């Protein structure tokens, strides 16, 4: 089974295909051809995920999966939230802005969230779900793996940041991987594809 991933991010499709292969599903995620850059003007992760999934379906008229994710910090009222990718102009500056805003704040609780939407070839929502990874904001960056806010995201019940995990370790606990596993379970239980 092939599913179009509503993204233009090679890294993301590689990460998702690795998780799928590891779990033994006969599914391949592929990127849409050409430029894929729909306007994400929803007010929630779910709304933006649906916008992207529908845009990928419009292009391909086949199975399409979209994810929309970001970092939510309790004491900043859920910010950067849906603005995670545009909170500042570079990943480094985004981290600096968060650390600055958290300077005198004791409650550092935060979570990554990922909303996924699966659209069927008829253009209907087949399944939608969320994955959440809980943690807190560190006082300084640490670790070199991953991307985005990983160096300042301390994992719950651990002294490591997300950027101190290797790819396999991150794939076991990440918001994206948890949401993806729900989608894969659904696909398997609905017999859209057989588990190998
Ligand atoms: P996207 O919806 O997956 O493109 O993610 C939006 C933004 O959220 C990214 O540009 C990152 O800033 C942030 N983000 C999402 N997932 C992660 C993650 O696993 N680690 C670090 N930052 C993330």
Tab-separated table of C-alpha atoms and ligand atoms in Angstrom:
chain	number	residue	atom	x	y	z
A	1	UNK	CA	0.000	0.000	0.000
A	2	UNK	CA	1.318	3.430	-0.940
A	3	UNK	CA	0.297	6.523	0.974
A	4	UNK	CA	1.180	10.066	-0.015
A	5	UNK	CA	2.673	11.975	2.876
A	6	UNK	CA	1.453	15.581	2.847
A	7	UNK	CA	4.876	17.122	3.193
A	8	UNK	CA	7.890	18.193	1.180
A	9	UNK	CA	10.283	17.084	3.902
A	10	UNK	CA	12.600	14.232	2.816
A	11	UNK	CA	13.767	13.754	6.406
A	12	UNK	CA	10.199	13.255	7.628
A	13	UNK	CA	9.286	10.655	4.982
A	14	UNK	CA	12.526	8.773	5.720
A	15	UNK	CA	11.826	8.782	9.481
A	16	UNK	CA	8.241	7.590	8.944
A	17	UNK	CA	9.264	4.818	6.516
A	18	UNK	CA	11.869	3.610	9.022
A	19	UNK	CA	9.225	3.304	11.742
A	20	UNK	CA	6.832	1.526	9.343
A	21	UNK	CA	9.514	-0.957	8.230
A	22	UNK	CA	10.600	-1.644	11.777
A	23	UNK	CA	7.007	-2.466	12.738
A	24	UNK	CA	6.723	-4.775	9.703
A	25	UNK	CA	3.948	-3.052	7.749
A	26	UNK	CA	3.791	-3.400	3.965
A	27	UNK	CA	3.248	0.333	3.510
A	28	UNK	CA	5.391	2.864	1.715
A	29	UNK	CA	5.041	6.583	2.253
A	30	UNK	CA	5.922	8.793	-0.707
A	31	UNK	CA	6.114	12.563	-1.105
A	32	UNK	CA	3.855	14.389	-3.573
A	33	UNK	CA	5.609	15.338	-6.809
A	34	UNK	CA	6.736	18.943	-7.181
A	35	UNK	CA	6.258	21.756	-4.724
A	36	UNK	CA	3.929	21.022	-1.792
A	37	UNK	CA	3.248	24.109	0.267
A	38	UNK	CA	-0.440	24.565	1.190
A	39	UNK	CA	-1.441	27.578	3.293
A	40	UNK	CA	-1.680	26.325	6.878
A	41	UNK	CA	-4.107	28.862	8.265
A	42	UNK	CA	-5.958	26.662	10.750
A	43	UNK	CA	-6.148	27.571	14.460
A	44	UNK	CA	-5.264	24.102	15.715
A	45	UNK	CA	-2.844	21.275	14.908
A	46	UNK	CA	-5.869	19.189	13.855
A	47	UNK	CA	-7.144	21.857	11.463
A	48	UNK	CA	-3.731	22.295	9.840
A	49	UNK	CA	-3.270	18.545	9.566
A	50	UNK	CA	-6.628	18.308	7.753
A	51	UNK	CA	-5.711	21.211	5.421
A	52	UNK	CA	-2.467	19.442	4.444
A	53	UNK	CA	-4.089	16.013	4.041
A	54	UNK	CA	-6.821	17.436	1.794
A	55	UNK	CA	-4.248	19.329	-0.288
A	56	UNK	CA	-2.244	16.125	-0.826
A	57	UNK	CA	-5.435	14.255	-1.761
A	58	UNK	CA	-6.413	16.998	-4.250
A	59	UNK	CA	-3.065	16.505	-5.986
A	60	UNK	CA	-3.049	12.708	-6.050
A	61	UNK	CA	-6.608	11.419	-5.444
A	62	UNK	CA	-5.125	8.543	-3.491
A	63	UNK	CA	-4.491	7.679	0.199
A	64	UNK	CA	-2.961	10.708	1.911
A	65	UNK	CA	-1.601	11.203	5.416
A	66	UNK	CA	-0.715	14.532	6.996
A	67	UNK	CA	0.851	15.420	10.299
A	68	UNK	CA	1.067	18.736	12.049
A	69	UNK	CA	3.155	19.053	15.135
A	70	UNK	CA	4.716	21.480	17.551
A	71	UNK	CA	5.853	22.316	21.052
A	72	UNK	CA	3.332	23.489	23.676
A	73	UNK	CA	4.567	25.067	26.907
A	74	UNK	CA	2.090	25.214	29.805
A	75	UNK	CA	3.258	28.476	31.383
A	76	UNK	CA	3.307	30.240	27.991
A	77	UNK	CA	-0.358	29.350	27.458
A	78	UNK	CA	0.538	26.587	24.977
A	79	UNK	CA	2.981	28.667	22.903
A	80	UNK	CA	4.760	28.308	20.545
A	81	UNK	CA	2.068	25.749	19.570
A	82	UNK	CA	0.948	26.000	15.955
A	83	UNK	CA	3.533	28.754	15.512
A	84	UNK	CA	6.426	26.415	16.425
A	85	UNK	CA	7.999	26.491	12.953
A	86	UNK	CA	7.683	30.292	12.619
A	87	UNK	CA	8.407	31.411	16.202
A	88	UNK	CA	11.655	32.987	14.985
A	89	UNK	CA	13.644	32.901	11.764
A	90	UNK	CA	16.116	30.072	12.571
A	91	UNK	CA	16.030	26.979	14.839
A	92	UNK	CA	18.743	28.543	17.017
A	93	UNK	CA	16.776	31.790	17.407
A	94	UNK	CA	13.572	29.872	18.167
A	95	UNK	CA	15.356	28.080	21.024
A	96	UNK	CA	16.790	31.369	22.306
A	97	UNK	CA	13.356	32.998	22.247
A	98	UNK	CA	11.814	30.148	24.249
A	99	UNK	CA	14.647	30.177	26.810
A	100	UNK	CA	14.282	33.941	27.146
A	101	UNK	CA	10.535	33.757	27.651
A	102	UNK	CA	11.062	31.020	30.267
A	103	UNK	CA	13.865	32.869	32.082
A	104	UNK	CA	12.133	33.459	35.412
A	105	UNK	CA	9.500	30.767	35.138
A	106	UNK	CA	9.554	27.789	37.477
A	107	UNK	CA	6.778	25.697	35.926
A	108	UNK	CA	8.602	24.325	32.858
A	109	UNK	CA	6.098	21.641	31.925
A	110	UNK	CA	5.711	21.166	28.147
A	111	UNK	CA	4.741	18.619	25.547
A	112	UNK	CA	5.213	17.915	21.884
A	113	UNK	CA	2.013	17.097	20.077
A	114	UNK	CA	1.330	15.639	16.649
A	115	UNK	CA	-2.057	15.556	14.903
A	116	UNK	CA	-2.413	13.082	12.027
A	117	UNK	CA	-5.185	12.824	9.426
A	118	UNK	CA	-5.621	9.949	6.980
A	119	UNK	CA	-7.732	10.655	3.890
A	120	UNK	CA	-9.040	7.814	1.707
A	121	UNK	CA	-9.072	7.793	-2.120
A	122	UNK	CA	-12.665	9.110	-2.071
A	123	UNK	CA	-11.411	12.229	-0.298
A	124	UNK	CA	-13.046	11.395	3.048
A	125	UNK	CA	-11.414	11.506	6.482
A	126	UNK	CA	-10.687	7.851	7.160
A	127	UNK	CA	-8.998	8.317	10.536
A	128	UNK	CA	-7.561	11.097	12.710
A	129	UNK	CA	-5.587	10.958	15.937
A	130	UNK	CA	-2.993	12.659	18.147
A	131	UNK	CA	0.311	11.620	19.678
A	132	UNK	CA	1.764	13.378	22.709
A	133	UNK	CA	5.235	13.309	24.246
A	134	UNK	CA	5.501	14.894	27.697
A	135	UNK	CA	8.459	16.673	29.190
A	136	UNK	CA	9.742	20.055	30.315
A	137	UNK	CA	11.889	22.917	29.098
A	138	UNK	CA	15.565	22.730	30.083
A	139	UNK	CA	17.493	25.802	31.291
A	140	UNK	CA	20.040	25.391	28.491
A	141	UNK	CA	20.349	23.385	25.253
A	142	UNK	CA	21.984	19.977	25.341
A	143	UNK	CA	22.550	17.251	22.717
A	144	UNK	CA	23.199	17.295	18.982
A	145	UNK	CA	20.647	14.877	17.481
A	146	UNK	CA	17.169	15.522	16.168
A	147	UNK	CA	15.973	18.954	15.088
A	148	UNK	CA	13.897	21.947	16.135
A	149	UNK	CA	13.366	22.273	19.878
A	150	UNK	CA	14.906	18.870	20.711
A	151	UNK	CA	17.967	20.324	22.541
A	152	UNK	CA	15.778	22.107	25.127
A	153	UNK	CA	13.114	19.416	25.538
A	154	UNK	CA	13.799	17.342	28.671
A	155	UNK	CA	12.015	14.001	28.605
A	156	UNK	CA	9.637	13.120	31.436
A	157	UNK	CA	11.233	10.761	34.001
A	158	UNK	CA	14.669	11.186	32.405
A	159	UNK	CA	17.630	13.538	32.641
A	160	UNK	CA	18.082	13.555	28.862
A	161	UNK	CA	16.891	16.006	26.269
A	162	UNK	CA	15.294	14.738	23.074
A	163	UNK	CA	18.500	15.761	21.250
A	164	UNK	CA	20.489	13.292	23.388
A	165	UNK	CA	18.539	10.324	22.005
A	166	UNK	CA	19.555	8.472	18.855
A	167	UNK	CA	17.023	8.065	16.023
A	168	UNK	CA	15.773	4.667	17.235
A	169	UNK	CA	15.337	5.898	20.801
A	170	UNK	CA	13.452	8.999	19.624
A	171	UNK	CA	11.227	6.897	17.354
A	172	UNK	CA	10.121	4.832	20.341
A	173	UNK	CA	8.687	7.758	22.264
A	174	UNK	CA	8.141	10.696	19.937
A	175	UNK	CA	4.737	12.322	19.460
A	176	UNK	CA	4.993	11.666	15.703
A	177	UNK	CA	5.807	8.014	16.165
A	178	UNK	CA	2.985	7.533	18.713
A	179	UNK	CA	0.464	9.110	16.331
A	180	UNK	CA	1.828	7.068	13.442
A	181	UNK	CA	1.470	3.833	15.417
A	182	UNK	CA	-2.215	4.646	15.984
A	183	UNK	CA	-2.657	5.205	12.237
A	184	UNK	CA	-0.862	1.941	11.424
A	185	UNK	CA	-2.995	0.052	13.969
A	186	UNK	CA	-6.104	1.491	12.357
A	187	UNK	CA	-4.925	0.518	8.859
A	188	UNK	CA	-4.190	-2.991	10.066
A	189	UNK	CA	-7.440	-3.407	12.019
A	190	UNK	CA	-9.530	-2.032	9.141
A	191	UNK	CA	-7.729	-4.561	6.892
A	192	UNK	CA	-6.626	-1.837	4.502
A	193	UNK	CA	-3.307	-3.690	4.366
A	194	UNK	CA	-2.135	-6.892	5.992
A	195	UNK	CA	0.649	-6.771	8.578
A	196	UNK	CA	3.621	-8.744	7.229
B	1	LIG	P1	5.883	20.020	11.579
B	1	LIG	O1	4.422	20.258	11.690
B	1	LIG	O2	6.236	18.589	11.786
B	1	LIG	O3	6.472	20.582	10.345
B	1	LIG	O4	6.593	20.742	12.805
B	1	LIG	C1	6.425	22.119	13.089
B	1	LIG	C2	7.528	22.604	13.991
B	1	LIG	O5	7.365	22.061	15.304
B	1	LIG	C3	8.929	22.193	13.569
B	1	LIG	O6	9.453	23.103	12.639
B	1	LIG	C4	9.682	22.237	14.897
B	1	LIG	O7	10.047	23.540	15.214
B	1	LIG	C5	8.620	21.772	15.890
B	1	LIG	N1	8.719	20.310	16.066
B	1	LIG	C6	7.840	19.362	15.638
B	1	LIG	N2	8.256	18.129	15.965
B	1	LIG	C7	9.432	18.286	16.603
B	1	LIG	C8	10.364	17.358	17.159
B	1	LIG	O8	10.216	16.129	17.110
B	1	LIG	N3	11.453	17.903	17.731
B	1	LIG	C9	11.686	19.245	17.791
B	1	LIG	N4	10.862	20.145	17.273
B	1	LIG	C10	9.726	19.680	16.683
